[in-house]
Structure formats: C-alpha cells, structure tokens
C-alpha cells in the first residue's frame, strides 16, 4: 500500500529565511507525489508534483520540492519564506491499485512564518 | 478558483438528520473523489466515482452513500448524523484515471452536527 508521512506537525520559520516541510513516502513501484496547500477556510490548492525526470521540481508561489529516491523523501522548500506562506501543507501520493488512482494524504504540517 | 464547485458551503443540522452535499467537477473531468477532513483524523478518502461508476471506497460509513450522475456532478448523502460526523467534506476532480495528474479541490462543505 502507498503511504506518505509528514513527521512534523508544525514548522516555524522567520520571514526571509529558507523553509523546509518534510515528507517521506512508501510506495511499490514508481512514486507519483504531490504537494498541496490549504489556507484557512479554503480548499486544497495544488502546488507541485513529481512524476519522473528532474529531482528538483518547481511549483507555484516560489515553492520547489526535492525528490530523493535513496531517502524516499519529497521535501517541500522555499528559499525565502513570506508571512503569507503560513498555511497547512499536505504531501500526497497517488494510489496505484486496480481501478483507482485516489490521492493518499499525509497528516499535514502547519507552517507558521513569523515577521 | 479550481473550477470545482461544492454546495452548500456551510450546513448546520441536528443529530439523526440526513443531508446531501453536492459537487460539480471541473468541466470535462470524469473522476470525482470525496474526502473528509476532521481535526483529529486529517484528510480521509471516502469514495471515488469515474464517469458514473463507483471505483473505490475508503473508510466510508454505511450511513454514508454517494453517486455520480450522467452530467458528472456528484452527491454525498449522510444519514443518521452523529456529532462525530462534524467535519469539512471536500470534493475533488481529475480529468481521468491518470496517476500523473493532479486533482483539483473544491472549497469544501463545513458540516456541523448539533
């Protein structure tokens, strides 16, 4: 079965500093990995995905993620955090099973960026 | 705007009642997924439909049911509601059953059972 884990419930970072939100995965076969962000009282917004190719994936709002096969990780990064980046971040993997391709989500990491 | 529309945005109802949540997927998207987000359980997959057919079931209670109509909109029916059913219910859609495509989420329906 596919799964992802987000080991940190919350990450705190000062504005202007680099940020990292961690995600590790467990899949059989090739992983199809996604990051979503949820702002208060809003739905989930797609940030970026890794399907194949370059290990560094660039996404929306200046975010990028690094795929590391040996460490089974897909950490979300941003070189310089903004207060407006404060939100709930979810890592997800596409299920690869007969007849379904549902997304399986991690437990989420709350990012707090302080001015 | 993701293009996925969910109605209503908020719903307050009493225990024992039945409610219907509605989802209109993005134009042309054939797959619809329902998720439940509660404070203590994160995002839980409930059910997936593809072009009118049920494709997968997750941790969906027997009191809950769903369907996808010929026009591809979907409804999630919740009956005999309990306090613990209070949560945010999300619908998402994808163009087809492609594992390399992202899913687009609606803004959710916040259900409060009192």
PDB file of C-alpha atoms in Angstrom:
ATOM      1  CA  UNK A   1       0.000   0.000   0.000  1.00  0.00           C
ATOM      2  CA  UNK A   2       1.109   3.520  -0.718  1.00  0.00           C
ATOM      3  CA  UNK A   3       1.603   5.993   2.098  1.00  0.00           C
ATOM      4  CA  UNK A   4       3.263   9.276   2.950  1.00  0.00           C
ATOM      5  CA  UNK A   5       4.408  10.584   6.298  1.00  0.00           C
ATOM      6  CA  UNK A   6       4.874  14.135   7.459  1.00  0.00           C
ATOM      7  CA  UNK A   7       6.932  13.901  10.638  1.00  0.00           C
ATOM      8  CA  UNK A   8       6.390  17.490  11.804  1.00  0.00           C
ATOM      9  CA  UNK A   9       3.028  18.791  12.966  1.00  0.00           C
ATOM     10  CA  UNK A  10       4.299  22.355  12.834  1.00  0.00           C
ATOM     11  CA  UNK A  11       7.228  24.217  11.365  1.00  0.00           C
ATOM     12  CA  UNK A  12       8.109  27.714  12.487  1.00  0.00           C
ATOM     13  CA  UNK A  13      10.356  29.975  10.437  1.00  0.00           C
ATOM     14  CA  UNK A  14      11.193  33.658  10.342  1.00  0.00           C
ATOM     15  CA  UNK A  15      10.226  35.671   7.299  1.00  0.00           C
ATOM     16  CA  UNK A  16      13.056  35.793   4.780  1.00  0.00           C
ATOM     17  CA  UNK A  17      14.595  32.535   5.973  1.00  0.00           C
ATOM     18  CA  UNK A  18      14.525  29.347   3.931  1.00  0.00           C
ATOM     19  CA  UNK A  19      11.840  26.829   4.812  1.00  0.00           C
ATOM     20  CA  UNK A  20      11.579  23.068   4.522  1.00  0.00           C
ATOM     21  CA  UNK A  21       8.493  20.937   5.091  1.00  0.00           C
ATOM     22  CA  UNK A  22       9.339  17.253   5.235  1.00  0.00           C
ATOM     23  CA  UNK A  23       7.636  14.301   3.592  1.00  0.00           C
ATOM     24  CA  UNK A  24       8.682  10.682   3.254  1.00  0.00           C
ATOM     25  CA  UNK A  25       6.934   8.102   1.160  1.00  0.00           C
ATOM     26  CA  UNK A  26       6.423   4.373   0.982  1.00  0.00           C
ATOM     27  CA  UNK A  27       5.286   3.012  -2.376  1.00  0.00           C
ATOM     28  CA  UNK A  28       5.598  -0.041  -4.520  1.00  0.00           C
ATOM     29  CA  UNK A  29       6.851   0.932  -7.939  1.00  0.00           C
ATOM     30  CA  UNK A  30       7.428   4.483  -9.105  1.00  0.00           C
ATOM     31  CA  UNK A  31       6.079   7.196  -6.827  1.00  0.00           C
ATOM     32  CA  UNK A  32       3.712   9.904  -8.031  1.00  0.00           C
ATOM     33  CA  UNK A  33       3.995  12.607  -5.394  1.00  0.00           C
ATOM     34  CA  UNK A  34       2.147  15.855  -4.832  1.00  0.00           C
ATOM     35  CA  UNK A  35       2.141  18.854  -2.520  1.00  0.00           C
ATOM     36  CA  UNK A  36      -0.995  20.799  -1.675  1.00  0.00           C
ATOM     37  CA  UNK A  37      -1.536  23.875   0.491  1.00  0.00           C
ATOM     38  CA  UNK A  38      -4.638  24.734   2.486  1.00  0.00           C
ATOM     39  CA  UNK A  39      -5.258  28.286   3.642  1.00  0.00           C
ATOM     40  CA  UNK A  40      -7.772  28.905   6.444  1.00  0.00           C
ATOM     41  CA  UNK A  41     -11.350  28.170   5.420  1.00  0.00           C
ATOM     42  CA  UNK A  42     -10.257  27.262   1.917  1.00  0.00           C
ATOM     43  CA  UNK A  43      -9.916  24.129  -0.138  1.00  0.00           C
ATOM     44  CA  UNK A  44      -6.650  22.460  -1.046  1.00  0.00           C
ATOM     45  CA  UNK A  45      -4.596  24.123  -3.742  1.00  0.00           C
ATOM     46  CA  UNK A  46      -2.160  22.170  -5.877  1.00  0.00           C
ATOM     47  CA  UNK A  47       1.449  23.335  -5.536  1.00  0.00           C
ATOM     48  CA  UNK A  48       3.583  20.870  -7.474  1.00  0.00           C
ATOM     49  CA  UNK A  49       4.091  17.246  -8.405  1.00  0.00           C
ATOM     50  CA  UNK A  50       6.836  14.744  -9.109  1.00  0.00           C
ATOM     51  CA  UNK A  51       6.163  12.197 -11.790  1.00  0.00           C
ATOM     52  CA  UNK A  52       9.529  11.495 -13.361  1.00  0.00           C
ATOM     53  CA  UNK A  53      12.614  13.342 -14.523  1.00  0.00           C
ATOM     54  CA  UNK A  54      14.455  16.057 -12.615  1.00  0.00           C
ATOM     55  CA  UNK A  55      14.668  15.532  -8.895  1.00  0.00           C
ATOM     56  CA  UNK A  56      14.059  19.235  -8.256  1.00  0.00           C
ATOM     57  CA  UNK A  57      10.508  20.185  -9.095  1.00  0.00           C
ATOM     58  CA  UNK A  58       9.385  23.798  -9.270  1.00  0.00           C
ATOM     59  CA  UNK A  59       5.860  24.803  -8.426  1.00  0.00           C
ATOM     60  CA  UNK A  60       3.558  27.681  -7.608  1.00  0.00           C
ATOM     61  CA  UNK A  61       4.305  30.661  -5.342  1.00  0.00           C
ATOM     62  CA  UNK A  62       8.077  30.088  -5.458  1.00  0.00           C
ATOM     63  CA  UNK A  63       7.917  26.636  -3.898  1.00  0.00           C
ATOM     64  CA  UNK A  64      10.008  23.717  -5.026  1.00  0.00           C
ATOM     65  CA  UNK A  65      10.427  20.148  -3.872  1.00  0.00           C
ATOM     66  CA  UNK A  66      13.347  17.786  -3.929  1.00  0.00           C
ATOM     67  CA  UNK A  67      12.750  14.143  -4.743  1.00  0.00           C
ATOM     68  CA  UNK A  68      15.286  11.798  -3.167  1.00  0.00           C
ATOM     69  CA  UNK A  69      14.857   8.159  -4.097  1.00  0.00           C
ATOM     70  CA  UNK A  70      17.505   6.779  -1.767  1.00  0.00           C
ATOM     71  CA  UNK A  71      15.961   8.529   1.225  1.00  0.00           C
ATOM     72  CA  UNK A  72      12.372   8.062  -0.029  1.00  0.00           C
ATOM     73  CA  UNK A  73      11.737  11.727   0.620  1.00  0.00           C
ATOM     74  CA  UNK A  74       9.970  14.564  -1.143  1.00  0.00           C
ATOM     75  CA  UNK A  75      10.616  17.671   0.931  1.00  0.00           C
ATOM     76  CA  UNK A  76       8.975  20.979   0.108  1.00  0.00           C
ATOM     77  CA  UNK A  77      11.251  24.002   0.100  1.00  0.00           C
ATOM     78  CA  UNK A  78      11.285  27.712  -0.443  1.00  0.00           C
ATOM     79  CA  UNK A  79      14.414  29.882  -0.403  1.00  0.00           C
ATOM     80  CA  UNK A  80      12.790  32.844   1.361  1.00  0.00           C
ATOM     81  CA  UNK A  81       9.621  32.466   3.410  1.00  0.00           C
ATOM     82  CA  UNK A  82       6.801  35.011   3.438  1.00  0.00           C
ATOM     83  CA  UNK A  83       4.285  35.601   6.208  1.00  0.00           C
ATOM     84  CA  UNK A  84       1.609  34.845   3.620  1.00  0.00           C
ATOM     85  CA  UNK A  85       3.030  31.308   3.249  1.00  0.00           C
ATOM     86  CA  UNK A  86       1.580  30.467   6.663  1.00  0.00           C
ATOM     87  CA  UNK A  87      -0.857  27.639   5.999  1.00  0.00           C
ATOM     88  CA  UNK A  88      -1.378  23.884   6.263  1.00  0.00           C
ATOM     89  CA  UNK A  89       0.687  21.818   3.837  1.00  0.00           C
ATOM     90  CA  UNK A  90      -0.123  18.297   2.718  1.00  0.00           C
ATOM     91  CA  UNK A  91       2.043  15.785   0.948  1.00  0.00           C
ATOM     92  CA  UNK A  92       0.193  13.150  -1.079  1.00  0.00           C
ATOM     93  CA  UNK A  93       0.820  10.088  -3.213  1.00  0.00           C
ATOM     94  CA  UNK A  94      -1.341   8.617  -5.924  1.00  0.00           C
ATOM     95  CA  UNK A  95      -2.587   5.152  -5.079  1.00  0.00           C
ATOM     96  CA  UNK A  96      -1.687   2.583  -7.694  1.00  0.00           C
ATOM     97  CA  UNK A  97      -4.232  -0.150  -7.344  1.00  0.00           C
ATOM     98  CA  UNK A  98      -6.753  -1.844  -9.544  1.00  0.00           C
ATOM     99  CA  UNK A  99      -9.426   0.558 -10.643  1.00  0.00           C
ATOM    100  CA  UNK A 100      -8.420   3.549  -8.541  1.00  0.00           C
ATOM    101  CA  UNK A 101      -5.943   6.379  -8.524  1.00  0.00           C
ATOM    102  CA  UNK A 102      -7.020   8.144  -5.369  1.00  0.00           C
ATOM    103  CA  UNK A 103      -4.700  10.510  -3.545  1.00  0.00           C
ATOM    104  CA  UNK A 104      -3.470   9.413  -0.146  1.00  0.00           C
ATOM    105  CA  UNK A 105      -2.536  12.311   2.090  1.00  0.00           C
ATOM    106  CA  UNK A 106      -0.119  12.789   4.920  1.00  0.00           C
ATOM    107  CA  UNK A 107      -1.310  14.217   8.207  1.00  0.00           C
ATOM    108  CA  UNK A 108      -0.345  17.746   7.258  1.00  0.00           C
ATOM    109  CA  UNK A 109       2.225  20.213   8.538  1.00  0.00           C
ATOM    110  CA  UNK A 110       1.261  23.641   9.759  1.00  0.00           C
ATOM    111  CA  UNK A 111       3.749  26.250   8.605  1.00  0.00           C
ATOM    112  CA  UNK A 112       3.969  29.408  10.653  1.00  0.00           C
ATOM    113  CA  UNK A 113       6.090  32.234   9.255  1.00  0.00           C
ATOM    114  CA  UNK A 114       6.850  34.977  11.769  1.00  0.00           C
ATOM    115  CA  UNK A 115       7.534  38.577  10.737  1.00  0.00           C
TER     116      UNK A 115
ATOM    117  CA  UNK B   1     -10.656  29.182  -8.458  1.00  0.00           C
ATOM    118  CA  UNK B   2     -10.165  25.445  -9.008  1.00  0.00           C
ATOM    119  CA  UNK B   3     -13.302  25.054 -11.112  1.00  0.00           C
ATOM    120  CA  UNK B   4     -14.777  22.542  -8.650  1.00  0.00           C
ATOM    121  CA  UNK B   5     -17.961  23.805  -7.010  1.00  0.00           C
ATOM    122  CA  UNK B   6     -19.367  22.495  -3.763  1.00  0.00           C
ATOM    123  CA  UNK B   7     -22.676  23.433  -2.214  1.00  0.00           C
ATOM    124  CA  UNK B   8     -23.632  24.342   0.387  1.00  0.00           C
ATOM    125  CA  UNK B   9     -20.564  25.957   1.948  1.00  0.00           C
ATOM    126  CA  UNK B  10     -21.917  25.569   5.460  1.00  0.00           C
ATOM    127  CA  UNK B  11     -24.510  23.239   6.909  1.00  0.00           C
ATOM    128  CA  UNK B  12     -25.764  23.009  10.465  1.00  0.00           C
ATOM    129  CA  UNK B  13     -28.100  20.170  11.306  1.00  0.00           C
ATOM    130  CA  UNK B  14     -29.252  18.082  14.236  1.00  0.00           C
ATOM    131  CA  UNK B  15     -28.262  14.575  15.175  1.00  0.00           C
ATOM    132  CA  UNK B  16     -30.266  11.905  13.422  1.00  0.00           C
ATOM    133  CA  UNK B  17     -30.899  14.024  10.352  1.00  0.00           C
ATOM    134  CA  UNK B  18     -29.914  13.409   6.737  1.00  0.00           C
ATOM    135  CA  UNK B  19     -28.082  15.841   4.463  1.00  0.00           C
ATOM    136  CA  UNK B  20     -26.912  15.909   0.863  1.00  0.00           C
ATOM    137  CA  UNK B  21     -23.688  17.550  -0.237  1.00  0.00           C
ATOM    138  CA  UNK B  22     -23.294  18.450  -3.871  1.00  0.00           C
ATOM    139  CA  UNK B  23     -20.211  18.662  -6.062  1.00  0.00           C
ATOM    140  CA  UNK B  24     -19.815  19.898  -9.614  1.00  0.00           C
ATOM    141  CA  UNK B  25     -16.448  18.842 -11.031  1.00  0.00           C
ATOM    142  CA  UNK B  26     -14.337  20.857 -13.444  1.00  0.00           C
ATOM    143  CA  UNK B  27     -15.691  20.832 -16.952  1.00  0.00           C
ATOM    144  CA  UNK B  28     -14.747  17.581 -18.642  1.00  0.00           C
ATOM    145  CA  UNK B  29     -13.362  15.872 -15.528  1.00  0.00           C
ATOM    146  CA  UNK B  30     -14.654  12.327 -15.247  1.00  0.00           C
ATOM    147  CA  UNK B  31     -13.260  11.359 -11.845  1.00  0.00           C
ATOM    148  CA  UNK B  32     -14.755  12.652  -8.619  1.00  0.00           C
ATOM    149  CA  UNK B  33     -13.334  11.958  -5.174  1.00  0.00           C
ATOM    150  CA  UNK B  34     -14.817  12.707  -1.765  1.00  0.00           C
ATOM    151  CA  UNK B  35     -12.699  13.355   1.312  1.00  0.00           C
ATOM    152  CA  UNK B  36     -13.499  14.068   4.935  1.00  0.00           C
ATOM    153  CA  UNK B  37     -11.286  16.389   6.938  1.00  0.00           C
ATOM    154  CA  UNK B  38     -11.693  16.345  10.678  1.00  0.00           C
ATOM    155  CA  UNK B  39      -9.399  17.822  13.285  1.00  0.00           C
ATOM    156  CA  UNK B  40      -8.125  14.555  14.659  1.00  0.00           C
ATOM    157  CA  UNK B  41      -8.021  12.425  11.518  1.00  0.00           C
ATOM    158  CA  UNK B  42      -6.651  14.596   8.756  1.00  0.00           C
ATOM    159  CA  UNK B  43      -7.853  14.027   5.202  1.00  0.00           C
ATOM    160  CA  UNK B  44      -9.628  10.708   4.852  1.00  0.00           C
ATOM    161  CA  UNK B  45     -10.598   9.314   1.480  1.00  0.00           C
ATOM    162  CA  UNK B  46     -14.259   8.329   1.330  1.00  0.00           C
ATOM    163  CA  UNK B  47     -15.163   7.305  -2.202  1.00  0.00           C
ATOM    164  CA  UNK B  48     -14.285   7.724  -5.881  1.00  0.00           C
ATOM    165  CA  UNK B  49     -16.501   7.760  -8.943  1.00  0.00           C
ATOM    166  CA  UNK B  50     -15.419   7.670 -12.550  1.00  0.00           C
ATOM    167  CA  UNK B  51     -17.903   8.516 -15.281  1.00  0.00           C
ATOM    168  CA  UNK B  52     -20.816   7.428 -13.163  1.00  0.00           C
ATOM    169  CA  UNK B  53     -19.309   4.238 -11.780  1.00  0.00           C
ATOM    170  CA  UNK B  54     -18.001   3.681  -8.286  1.00  0.00           C
ATOM    171  CA  UNK B  55     -14.269   2.972  -8.451  1.00  0.00           C
ATOM    172  CA  UNK B  56     -13.035   2.802  -4.889  1.00  0.00           C
ATOM    173  CA  UNK B  57     -14.271   3.039  -1.340  1.00  0.00           C
ATOM    174  CA  UNK B  58     -12.273   4.186   1.622  1.00  0.00           C
ATOM    175  CA  UNK B  59     -13.287   4.488   5.245  1.00  0.00           C
ATOM    176  CA  UNK B  60     -16.849   5.416   4.394  1.00  0.00           C
ATOM    177  CA  UNK B  61     -19.515   4.618   6.949  1.00  0.00           C
ATOM    178  CA  UNK B  62     -22.550   2.579   5.931  1.00  0.00           C
ATOM    179  CA  UNK B  63     -24.667   5.615   6.854  1.00  0.00           C
ATOM    180  CA  UNK B  64     -22.945   7.495   4.027  1.00  0.00           C
ATOM    181  CA  UNK B  65     -23.550   6.982   0.328  1.00  0.00           C
ATOM    182  CA  UNK B  66     -22.703   8.760  -2.874  1.00  0.00           C
ATOM    183  CA  UNK B  67     -23.475   8.766  -6.550  1.00  0.00           C
ATOM    184  CA  UNK B  68     -22.332  10.427  -9.736  1.00  0.00           C
ATOM    185  CA  UNK B  69     -24.959  11.487 -12.216  1.00  0.00           C
ATOM    186  CA  UNK B  70     -24.867  11.440 -16.042  1.00  0.00           C
ATOM    187  CA  UNK B  71     -23.939  15.131 -16.084  1.00  0.00           C
ATOM    188  CA  UNK B  72     -20.954  14.121 -13.877  1.00  0.00           C
ATOM    189  CA  UNK B  73     -21.979  16.053 -10.790  1.00  0.00           C
ATOM    190  CA  UNK B  74     -21.836  14.042  -7.596  1.00  0.00           C
ATOM    191  CA  UNK B  75     -23.742  13.959  -4.346  1.00  0.00           C
ATOM    192  CA  UNK B  76     -22.668  12.658  -0.964  1.00  0.00           C
ATOM    193  CA  UNK B  77     -25.546  11.616   1.274  1.00  0.00           C
ATOM    194  CA  UNK B  78     -25.011  11.474   5.012  1.00  0.00           C
ATOM    195  CA  UNK B  79     -27.758   9.974   7.144  1.00  0.00           C
ATOM    196  CA  UNK B  80     -28.475   9.310  10.832  1.00  0.00           C
ATOM    197  CA  UNK B  81     -25.974  12.032  11.571  1.00  0.00           C
ATOM    198  CA  UNK B  82     -23.909  11.918  14.729  1.00  0.00           C
ATOM    199  CA  UNK B  83     -21.892  14.611  16.452  1.00  0.00           C
ATOM    200  CA  UNK B  84     -18.721  12.945  15.234  1.00  0.00           C
ATOM    201  CA  UNK B  85     -19.714  13.478  11.625  1.00  0.00           C
ATOM    202  CA  UNK B  86     -18.991  17.187  12.026  1.00  0.00           C
ATOM    203  CA  UNK B  87     -16.171  17.875   9.597  1.00  0.00           C
ATOM    204  CA  UNK B  88     -15.144  19.556   6.389  1.00  0.00           C
ATOM    205  CA  UNK B  89     -16.118  17.492   3.351  1.00  0.00           C
ATOM    206  CA  UNK B  90     -14.141  18.023   0.181  1.00  0.00           C
ATOM    207  CA  UNK B  91     -14.810  17.023  -3.346  1.00  0.00           C
ATOM    208  CA  UNK B  92     -12.019  16.813  -5.918  1.00  0.00           C
ATOM    209  CA  UNK B  93     -11.944  16.037  -9.612  1.00  0.00           C
ATOM    210  CA  UNK B  94      -9.425  14.821 -12.170  1.00  0.00           C
ATOM    211  CA  UNK B  95      -9.667  14.587 -15.942  1.00  0.00           C
ATOM    212  CA  UNK B  96      -9.498  10.802 -15.989  1.00  0.00           C
ATOM    213  CA  UNK B  97      -7.944   7.991 -14.039  1.00  0.00           C
ATOM    214  CA  UNK B  98      -4.412   9.187 -14.538  1.00  0.00           C
ATOM    215  CA  UNK B  99      -1.951   8.764 -11.746  1.00  0.00           C
ATOM    216  CA  UNK B 100       0.258  11.558 -13.012  1.00  0.00           C
ATOM    217  CA  UNK B 101      -2.445  14.205 -12.976  1.00  0.00           C
ATOM    218  CA  UNK B 102      -3.229  16.434 -10.058  1.00  0.00           C
ATOM    219  CA  UNK B 103      -6.675  16.561  -8.530  1.00  0.00           C
ATOM    220  CA  UNK B 104      -8.485  19.863  -8.129  1.00  0.00           C
ATOM    221  CA  UNK B 105     -10.373  20.505  -4.927  1.00  0.00           C
ATOM    222  CA  UNK B 106     -13.497  22.433  -4.159  1.00  0.00           C
ATOM    223  CA  UNK B 107     -13.670  24.764  -1.179  1.00  0.00           C
ATOM    224  CA  UNK B 108     -15.498  22.204   0.878  1.00  0.00           C
ATOM    225  CA  UNK B 109     -18.720  21.938   2.825  1.00  0.00           C
ATOM    226  CA  UNK B 110     -18.408  22.509   6.541  1.00  0.00           C
ATOM    227  CA  UNK B 111     -20.908  20.275   8.299  1.00  0.00           C
ATOM    228  CA  UNK B 112     -21.783  20.926  11.902  1.00  0.00           C
ATOM    229  CA  UNK B 113     -23.980  18.404  13.675  1.00  0.00           C
ATOM    230  CA  UNK B 114     -25.550  19.704  16.883  1.00  0.00           C
TER     231      UNK B 114
END
